[in-house]
Short mmCIF file of C-alpha atoms in Angstrom, two decimals:
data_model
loop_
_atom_site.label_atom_id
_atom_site.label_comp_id
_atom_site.label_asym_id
_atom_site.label_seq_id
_atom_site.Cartn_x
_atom_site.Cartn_y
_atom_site.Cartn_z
CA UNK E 924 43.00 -0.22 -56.44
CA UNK E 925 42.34 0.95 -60.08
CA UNK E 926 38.85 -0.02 -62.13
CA UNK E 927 39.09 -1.61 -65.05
CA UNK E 928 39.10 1.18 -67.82
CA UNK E 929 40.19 -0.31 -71.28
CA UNK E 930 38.12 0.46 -73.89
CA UNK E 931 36.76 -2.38 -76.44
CA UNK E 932 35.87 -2.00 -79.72
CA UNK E 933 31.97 -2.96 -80.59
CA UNK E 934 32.59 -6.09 -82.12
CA UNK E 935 34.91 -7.62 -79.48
CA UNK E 936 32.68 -6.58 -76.70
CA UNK E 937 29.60 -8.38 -78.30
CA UNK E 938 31.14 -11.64 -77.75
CA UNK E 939 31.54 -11.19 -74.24
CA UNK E 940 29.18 -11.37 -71.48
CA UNK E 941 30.27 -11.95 -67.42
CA UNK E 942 28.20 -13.89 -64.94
CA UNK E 943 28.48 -12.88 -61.33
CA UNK E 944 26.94 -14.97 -58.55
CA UNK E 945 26.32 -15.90 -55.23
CA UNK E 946 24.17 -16.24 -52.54
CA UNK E 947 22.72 -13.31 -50.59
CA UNK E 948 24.72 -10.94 -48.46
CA UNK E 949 28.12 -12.32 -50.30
CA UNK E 950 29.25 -8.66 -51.74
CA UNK E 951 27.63 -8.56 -54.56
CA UNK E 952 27.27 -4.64 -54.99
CA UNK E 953 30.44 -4.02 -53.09
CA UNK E 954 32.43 -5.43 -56.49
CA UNK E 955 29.99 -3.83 -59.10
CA UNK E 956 31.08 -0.58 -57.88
CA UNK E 957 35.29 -1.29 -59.05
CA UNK E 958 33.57 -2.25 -62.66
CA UNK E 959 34.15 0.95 -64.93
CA UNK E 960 30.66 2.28 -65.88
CA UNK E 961 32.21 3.54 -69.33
CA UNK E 962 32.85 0.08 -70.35
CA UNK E 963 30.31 -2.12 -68.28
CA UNK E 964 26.63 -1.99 -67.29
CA UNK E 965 24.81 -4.55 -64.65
CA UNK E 966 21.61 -6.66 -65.51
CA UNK E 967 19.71 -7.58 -62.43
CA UNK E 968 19.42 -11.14 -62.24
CA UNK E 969 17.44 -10.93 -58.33
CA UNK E 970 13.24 -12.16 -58.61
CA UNK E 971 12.06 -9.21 -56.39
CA UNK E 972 14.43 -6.13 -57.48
CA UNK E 973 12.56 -6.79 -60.86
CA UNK E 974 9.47 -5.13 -59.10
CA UNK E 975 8.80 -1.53 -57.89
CA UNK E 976 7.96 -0.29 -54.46
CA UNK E 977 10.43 -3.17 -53.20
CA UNK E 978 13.37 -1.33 -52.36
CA UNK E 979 14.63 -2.10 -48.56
CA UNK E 980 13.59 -5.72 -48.38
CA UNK E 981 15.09 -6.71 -51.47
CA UNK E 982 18.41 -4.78 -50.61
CA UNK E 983 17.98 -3.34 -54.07
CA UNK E 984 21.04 -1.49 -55.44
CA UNK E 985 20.64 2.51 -53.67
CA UNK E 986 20.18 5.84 -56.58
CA UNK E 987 23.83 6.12 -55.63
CA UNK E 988 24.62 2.80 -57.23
CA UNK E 989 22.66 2.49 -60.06
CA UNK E 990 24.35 6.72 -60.50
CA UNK E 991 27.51 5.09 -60.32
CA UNK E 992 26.98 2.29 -63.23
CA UNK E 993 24.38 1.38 -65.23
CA UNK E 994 21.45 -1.10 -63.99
CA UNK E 995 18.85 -3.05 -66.37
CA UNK E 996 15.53 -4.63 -65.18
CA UNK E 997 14.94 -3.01 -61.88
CA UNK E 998 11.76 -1.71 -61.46
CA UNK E 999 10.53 -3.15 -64.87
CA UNK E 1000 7.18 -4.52 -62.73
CA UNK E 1001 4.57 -3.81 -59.88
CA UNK E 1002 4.53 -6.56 -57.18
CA UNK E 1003 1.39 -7.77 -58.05
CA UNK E 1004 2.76 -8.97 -61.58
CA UNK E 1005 3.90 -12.03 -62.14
CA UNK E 1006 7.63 -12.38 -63.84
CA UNK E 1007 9.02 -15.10 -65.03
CA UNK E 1008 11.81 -17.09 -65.55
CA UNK E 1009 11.28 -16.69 -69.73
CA UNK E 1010 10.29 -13.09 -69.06
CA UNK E 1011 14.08 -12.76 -67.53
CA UNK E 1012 14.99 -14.21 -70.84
CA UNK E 1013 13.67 -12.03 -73.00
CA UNK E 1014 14.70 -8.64 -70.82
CA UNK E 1015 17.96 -9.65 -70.11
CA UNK E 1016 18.32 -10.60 -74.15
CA UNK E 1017 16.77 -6.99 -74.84
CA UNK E 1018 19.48 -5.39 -72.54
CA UNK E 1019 22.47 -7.11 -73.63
CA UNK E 1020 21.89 -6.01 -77.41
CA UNK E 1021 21.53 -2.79 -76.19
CA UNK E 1022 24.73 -2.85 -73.69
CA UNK E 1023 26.64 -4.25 -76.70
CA UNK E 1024 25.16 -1.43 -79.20
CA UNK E 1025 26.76 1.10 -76.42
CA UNK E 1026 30.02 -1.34 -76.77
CA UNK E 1027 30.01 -2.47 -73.61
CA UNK E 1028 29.88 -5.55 -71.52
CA UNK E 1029 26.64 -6.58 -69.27
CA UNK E 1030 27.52 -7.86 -66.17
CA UNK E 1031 24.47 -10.60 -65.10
CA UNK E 1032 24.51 -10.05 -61.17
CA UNK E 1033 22.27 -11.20 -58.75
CA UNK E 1034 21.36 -14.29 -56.56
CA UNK E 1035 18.14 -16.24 -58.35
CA UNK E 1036 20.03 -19.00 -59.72
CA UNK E 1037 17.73 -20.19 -62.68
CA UNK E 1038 17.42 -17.26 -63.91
CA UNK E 1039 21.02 -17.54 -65.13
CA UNK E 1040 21.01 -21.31 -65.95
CA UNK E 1041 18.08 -20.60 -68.32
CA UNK E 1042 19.77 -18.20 -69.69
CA UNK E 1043 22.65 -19.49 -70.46
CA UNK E 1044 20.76 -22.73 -71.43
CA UNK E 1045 17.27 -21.72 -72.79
CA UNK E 1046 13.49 -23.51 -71.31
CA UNK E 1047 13.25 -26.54 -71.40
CA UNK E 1048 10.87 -28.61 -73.66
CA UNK E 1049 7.74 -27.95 -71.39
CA UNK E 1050 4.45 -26.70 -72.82
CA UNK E 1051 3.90 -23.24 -72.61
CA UNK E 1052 1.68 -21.48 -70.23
CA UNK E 1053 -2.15 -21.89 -71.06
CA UNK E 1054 -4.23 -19.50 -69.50
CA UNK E 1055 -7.11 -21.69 -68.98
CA UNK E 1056 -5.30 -24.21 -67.21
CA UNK E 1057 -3.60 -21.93 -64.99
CA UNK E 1058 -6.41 -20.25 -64.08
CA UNK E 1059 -7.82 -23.64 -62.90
CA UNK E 1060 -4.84 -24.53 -61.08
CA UNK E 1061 -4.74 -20.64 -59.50
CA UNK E 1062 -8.58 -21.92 -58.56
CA UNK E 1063 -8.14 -24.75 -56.54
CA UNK E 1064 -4.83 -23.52 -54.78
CA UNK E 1065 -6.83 -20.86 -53.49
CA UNK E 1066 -9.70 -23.06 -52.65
CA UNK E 1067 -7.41 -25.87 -50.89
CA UNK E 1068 -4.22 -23.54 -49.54
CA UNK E 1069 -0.58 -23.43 -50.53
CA UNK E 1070 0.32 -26.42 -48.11
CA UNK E 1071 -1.83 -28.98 -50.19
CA UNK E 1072 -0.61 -27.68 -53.45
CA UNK E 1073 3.10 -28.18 -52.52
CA UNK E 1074 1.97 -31.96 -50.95
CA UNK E 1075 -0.04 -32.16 -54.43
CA UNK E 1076 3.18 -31.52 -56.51
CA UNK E 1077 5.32 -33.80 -54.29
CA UNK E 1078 2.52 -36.45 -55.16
CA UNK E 1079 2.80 -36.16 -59.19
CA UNK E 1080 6.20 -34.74 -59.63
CA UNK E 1081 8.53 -35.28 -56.66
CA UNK E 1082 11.37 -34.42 -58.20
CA UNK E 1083 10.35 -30.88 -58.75
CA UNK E 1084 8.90 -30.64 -55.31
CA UNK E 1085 12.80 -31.02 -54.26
CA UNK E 1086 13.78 -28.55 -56.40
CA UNK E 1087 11.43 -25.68 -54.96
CA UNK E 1088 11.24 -24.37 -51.94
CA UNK E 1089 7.18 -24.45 -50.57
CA UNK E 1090 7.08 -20.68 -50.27
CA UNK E 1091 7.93 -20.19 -54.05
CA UNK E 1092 4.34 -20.70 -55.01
CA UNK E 1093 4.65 -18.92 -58.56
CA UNK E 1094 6.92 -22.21 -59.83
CA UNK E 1095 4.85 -24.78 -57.54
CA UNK E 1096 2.02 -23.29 -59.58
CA UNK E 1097 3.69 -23.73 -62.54
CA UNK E 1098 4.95 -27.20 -62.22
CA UNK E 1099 1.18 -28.65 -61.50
CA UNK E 1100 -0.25 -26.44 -64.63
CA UNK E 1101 2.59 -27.98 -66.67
CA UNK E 1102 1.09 -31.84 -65.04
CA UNK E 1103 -2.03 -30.67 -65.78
CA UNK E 1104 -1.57 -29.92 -69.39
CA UNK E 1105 0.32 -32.92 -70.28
CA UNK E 1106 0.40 -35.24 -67.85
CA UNK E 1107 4.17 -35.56 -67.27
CA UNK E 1108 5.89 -33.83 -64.28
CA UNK E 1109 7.99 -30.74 -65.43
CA UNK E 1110 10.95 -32.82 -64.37
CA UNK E 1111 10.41 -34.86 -67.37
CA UNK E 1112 11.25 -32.33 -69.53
CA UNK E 1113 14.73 -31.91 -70.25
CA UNK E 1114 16.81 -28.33 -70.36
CA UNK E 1115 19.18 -27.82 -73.40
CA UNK E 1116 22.90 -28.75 -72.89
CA UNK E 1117 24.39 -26.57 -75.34
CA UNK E 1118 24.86 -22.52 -74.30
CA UNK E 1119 21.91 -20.52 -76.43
CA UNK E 1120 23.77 -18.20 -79.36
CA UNK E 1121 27.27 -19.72 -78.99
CA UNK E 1122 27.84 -18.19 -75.25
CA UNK E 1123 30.78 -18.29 -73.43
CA UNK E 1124 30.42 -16.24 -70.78
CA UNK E 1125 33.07 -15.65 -67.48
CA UNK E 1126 31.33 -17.19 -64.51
CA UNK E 1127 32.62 -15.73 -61.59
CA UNK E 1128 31.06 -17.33 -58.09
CA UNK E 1129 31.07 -15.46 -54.70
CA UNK E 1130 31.35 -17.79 -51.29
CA UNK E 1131 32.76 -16.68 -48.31
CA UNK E 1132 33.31 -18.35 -45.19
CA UNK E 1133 29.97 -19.48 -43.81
CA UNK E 1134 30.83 -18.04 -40.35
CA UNK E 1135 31.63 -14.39 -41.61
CA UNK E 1136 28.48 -14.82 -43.90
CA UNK E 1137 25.88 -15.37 -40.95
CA UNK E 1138 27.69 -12.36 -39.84
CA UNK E 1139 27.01 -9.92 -42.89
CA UNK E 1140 23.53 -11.35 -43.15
CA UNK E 1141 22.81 -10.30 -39.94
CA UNK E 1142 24.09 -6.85 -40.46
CA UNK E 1143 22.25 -6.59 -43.11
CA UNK E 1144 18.93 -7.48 -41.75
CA UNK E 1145 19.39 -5.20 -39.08
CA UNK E 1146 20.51 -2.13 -41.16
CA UNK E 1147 17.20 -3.46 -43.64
CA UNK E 1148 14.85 -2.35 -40.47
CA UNK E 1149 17.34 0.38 -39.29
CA UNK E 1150 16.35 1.94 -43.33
CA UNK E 1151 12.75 1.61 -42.52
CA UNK E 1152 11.42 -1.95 -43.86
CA UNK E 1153 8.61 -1.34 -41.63
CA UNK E 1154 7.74 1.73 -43.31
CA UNK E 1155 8.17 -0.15 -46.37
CA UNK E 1156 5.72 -2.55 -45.74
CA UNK E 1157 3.13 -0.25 -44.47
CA UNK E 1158 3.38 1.79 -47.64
CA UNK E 1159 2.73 -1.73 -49.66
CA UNK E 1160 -0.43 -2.30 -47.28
CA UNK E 1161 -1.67 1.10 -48.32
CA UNK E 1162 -1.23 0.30 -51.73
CA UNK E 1163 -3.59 -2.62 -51.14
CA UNK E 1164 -0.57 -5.49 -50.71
CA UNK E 1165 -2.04 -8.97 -50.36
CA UNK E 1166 0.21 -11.99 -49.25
CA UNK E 1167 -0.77 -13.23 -52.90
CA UNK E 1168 1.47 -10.88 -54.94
CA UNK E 1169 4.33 -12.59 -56.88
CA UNK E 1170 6.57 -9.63 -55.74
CA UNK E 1171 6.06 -10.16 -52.32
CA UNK E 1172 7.13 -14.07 -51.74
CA UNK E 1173 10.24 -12.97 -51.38
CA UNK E 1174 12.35 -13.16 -48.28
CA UNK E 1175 11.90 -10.10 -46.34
CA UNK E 1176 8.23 -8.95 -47.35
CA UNK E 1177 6.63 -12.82 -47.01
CA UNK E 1178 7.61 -12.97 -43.04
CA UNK E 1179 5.51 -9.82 -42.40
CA UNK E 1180 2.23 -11.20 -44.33
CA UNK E 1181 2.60 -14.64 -42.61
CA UNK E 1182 3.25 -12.67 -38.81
CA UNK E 1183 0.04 -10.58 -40.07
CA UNK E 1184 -1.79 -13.28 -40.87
CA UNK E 1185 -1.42 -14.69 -37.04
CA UNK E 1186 -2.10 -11.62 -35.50
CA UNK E 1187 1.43 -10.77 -34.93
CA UNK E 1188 3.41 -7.64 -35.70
CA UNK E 1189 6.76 -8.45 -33.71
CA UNK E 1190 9.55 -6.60 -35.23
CA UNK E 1191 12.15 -8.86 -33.40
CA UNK E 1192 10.26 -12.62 -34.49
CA UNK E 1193 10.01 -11.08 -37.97
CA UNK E 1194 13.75 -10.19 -37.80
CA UNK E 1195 14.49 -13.51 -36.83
CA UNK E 1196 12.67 -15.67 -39.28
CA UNK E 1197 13.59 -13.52 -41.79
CA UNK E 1198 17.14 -13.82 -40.48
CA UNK E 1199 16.34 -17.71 -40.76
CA UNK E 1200 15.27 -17.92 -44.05
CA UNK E 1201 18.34 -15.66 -45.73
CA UNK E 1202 20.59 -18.11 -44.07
CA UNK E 1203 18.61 -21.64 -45.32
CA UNK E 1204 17.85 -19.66 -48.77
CA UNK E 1205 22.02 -18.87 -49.09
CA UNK E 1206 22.73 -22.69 -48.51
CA UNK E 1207 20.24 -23.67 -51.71
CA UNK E 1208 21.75 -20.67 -53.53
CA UNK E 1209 25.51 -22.33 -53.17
CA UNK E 1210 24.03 -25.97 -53.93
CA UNK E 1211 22.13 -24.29 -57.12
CA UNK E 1212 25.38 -22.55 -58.21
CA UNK E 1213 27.56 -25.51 -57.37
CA UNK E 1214 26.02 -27.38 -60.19
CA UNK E 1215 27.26 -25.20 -62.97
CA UNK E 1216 30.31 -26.06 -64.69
CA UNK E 1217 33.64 -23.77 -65.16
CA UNK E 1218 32.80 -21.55 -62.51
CA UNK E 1219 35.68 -19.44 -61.29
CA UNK E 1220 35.10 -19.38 -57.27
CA UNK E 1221 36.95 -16.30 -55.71
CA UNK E 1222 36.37 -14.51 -52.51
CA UNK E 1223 34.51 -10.96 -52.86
CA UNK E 1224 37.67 -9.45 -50.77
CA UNK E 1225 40.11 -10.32 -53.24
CA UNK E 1226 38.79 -7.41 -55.39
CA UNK E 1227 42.33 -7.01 -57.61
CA UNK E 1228 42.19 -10.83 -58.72
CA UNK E 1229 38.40 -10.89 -59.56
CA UNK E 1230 39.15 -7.79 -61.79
CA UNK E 1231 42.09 -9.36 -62.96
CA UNK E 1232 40.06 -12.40 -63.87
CA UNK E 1233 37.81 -10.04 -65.93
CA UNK E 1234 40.49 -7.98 -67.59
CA UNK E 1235 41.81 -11.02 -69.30
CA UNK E 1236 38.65 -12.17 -70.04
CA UNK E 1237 37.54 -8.79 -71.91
CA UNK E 1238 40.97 -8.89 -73.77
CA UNK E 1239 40.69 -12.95 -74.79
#
């Protein structure tokens, strides 16, 4: 099968941006690598392959990848940094002026779902981030645990507290700060309907078969500790890790802390809640996605209609 190798003028290719989705272990990379790297360069859209020193656990894309085509906003932080969801904004925004300077097209790829309905969308009306306030609210989650601040937010804003998983403790966090400052739950505040800057981007969605993705995700688990996670991990613990750094509630680093923290170092328990978690984070991934509108579903294998999808896209 033949990449995609037209060449676009500047001004055509400015218009045009491509969303690619879905949830983890789908074939994601697999499809990146049939783009032409002359006329298209990838934006990470993943929360943890934003951060350095988190390589195996967040199945970042290999050297030989980002060799083969062009990747924006991995490694742009260290773990203990928190990123946001308007920080993604603002890189991603940086990138794509630059991809379109090159005349090219970004590709937005990855699997952390608001990160590309905010983008496509904008914040919503919330207050911004005080530092006072969040500093309290950092305060008494330490004080009280993570457990009480997720039954706290399902107290004053239980909408939100369906929206977010209890592990994601940067946007539980987040949502009580934003209480805090104005007394209204952050599911109050509305998101924008209309696409920022006139966007009309092609929003292709990955699903497979949910029997032959159990399959892959186990695969991949296994070939994650085969490439040394462990050793990963241990390098992070010399560097000081602590259970508390943003980059490290992620799915594959989170399991060892929590095994650590009850005296456990089992590599098969920690395979198998990770295991566990990939598969219950895919199935809020696809119910995430699901909600956006005009989204072309296709299977990853059918590589020659997804490209064809994209050729007559870039030519519209």
């Amino acid at each position: 099968m033949k990449s995609i190798s037209k060449s676009l003028t500047s001004s055509k290719a400015f218009s045009h941006i491509i969303f690619l989705f879905g949830p983890t272990g789908v074939g994601k990379t697999e499809l990146l690598l049939d783009l032409d790297p002359q006329r298209f360069s990838v934006i990470n859209a993943d929360s943890i392959q934003v951060y350095r020193h988190l390589d195996i656990g967040s199945a970042k894309a290999s050297k030989e990848v980002q060799d083969a085509i062009t990747h924006h906003l991995i490694d742009v932080k260290d773990p203990w940094e928190q990123f946001s969801v308007g920080d993604f904004i603002t890189y991603a925004d940086e990138a794509c002026e630059k991809i379109h300077r090159e005349g090219k097209i970004p590709v937005i790829s990855g699997g952390t779902a608001y990160y590309f309905k905010h983008f496509l969308y904008g914040l919503s009306e919330a207050p911004p981030s005080d530092e006072s306030i969040r500093a309290q609210v950092s305060a008494e989650i330490e004080a009280k645990g993570n457990e009480w601040a997720y039954t706290r937010l399902g107290e004053v804003d239980p909408i939100s507290a369906q929206r977010i998983h209890p592990s994601d403790m940067y946007r539980v966090s987040r949502a009580l700060e934003v209480y805090e400052a104005s007394g209204k739950p952050l599911s109050s505040f509305s998101l924008p309907t209309a696409a920022r800057n006139g966007m009309q981007p092609l929003v292709i969605g990955l699903v497979r078969d949910s029997a032959l993705l159990r399959s892959r995700l186990s695969l991949r688990i296994k070939m994650m500790f085969d490439d040394g996670l462990e050793d990963e991990i241990r390098s992070l613990l010399r560097m000081g890790a602590e259970s508390s750094w943003p980059g490290l509630q992620g799915i594959g680093y989170k399991e060892f802390f929590q095994a650590m923290e009850h005296g456990e170092w089992s590599r098969s328990i920690i395979a198998d809640q990770i295991e566990r978690n990939s598969r219950f984070y895919a199935k809020r991934q696809m119910t995430f996605f699901k909600s956006f509108s005009e989204v072309l579903w296709m299977d990853p294998a059918d590589k020659e209609s997804i490209l064809t999808e994209i050729e007559q896209y870039c030519c519209s």
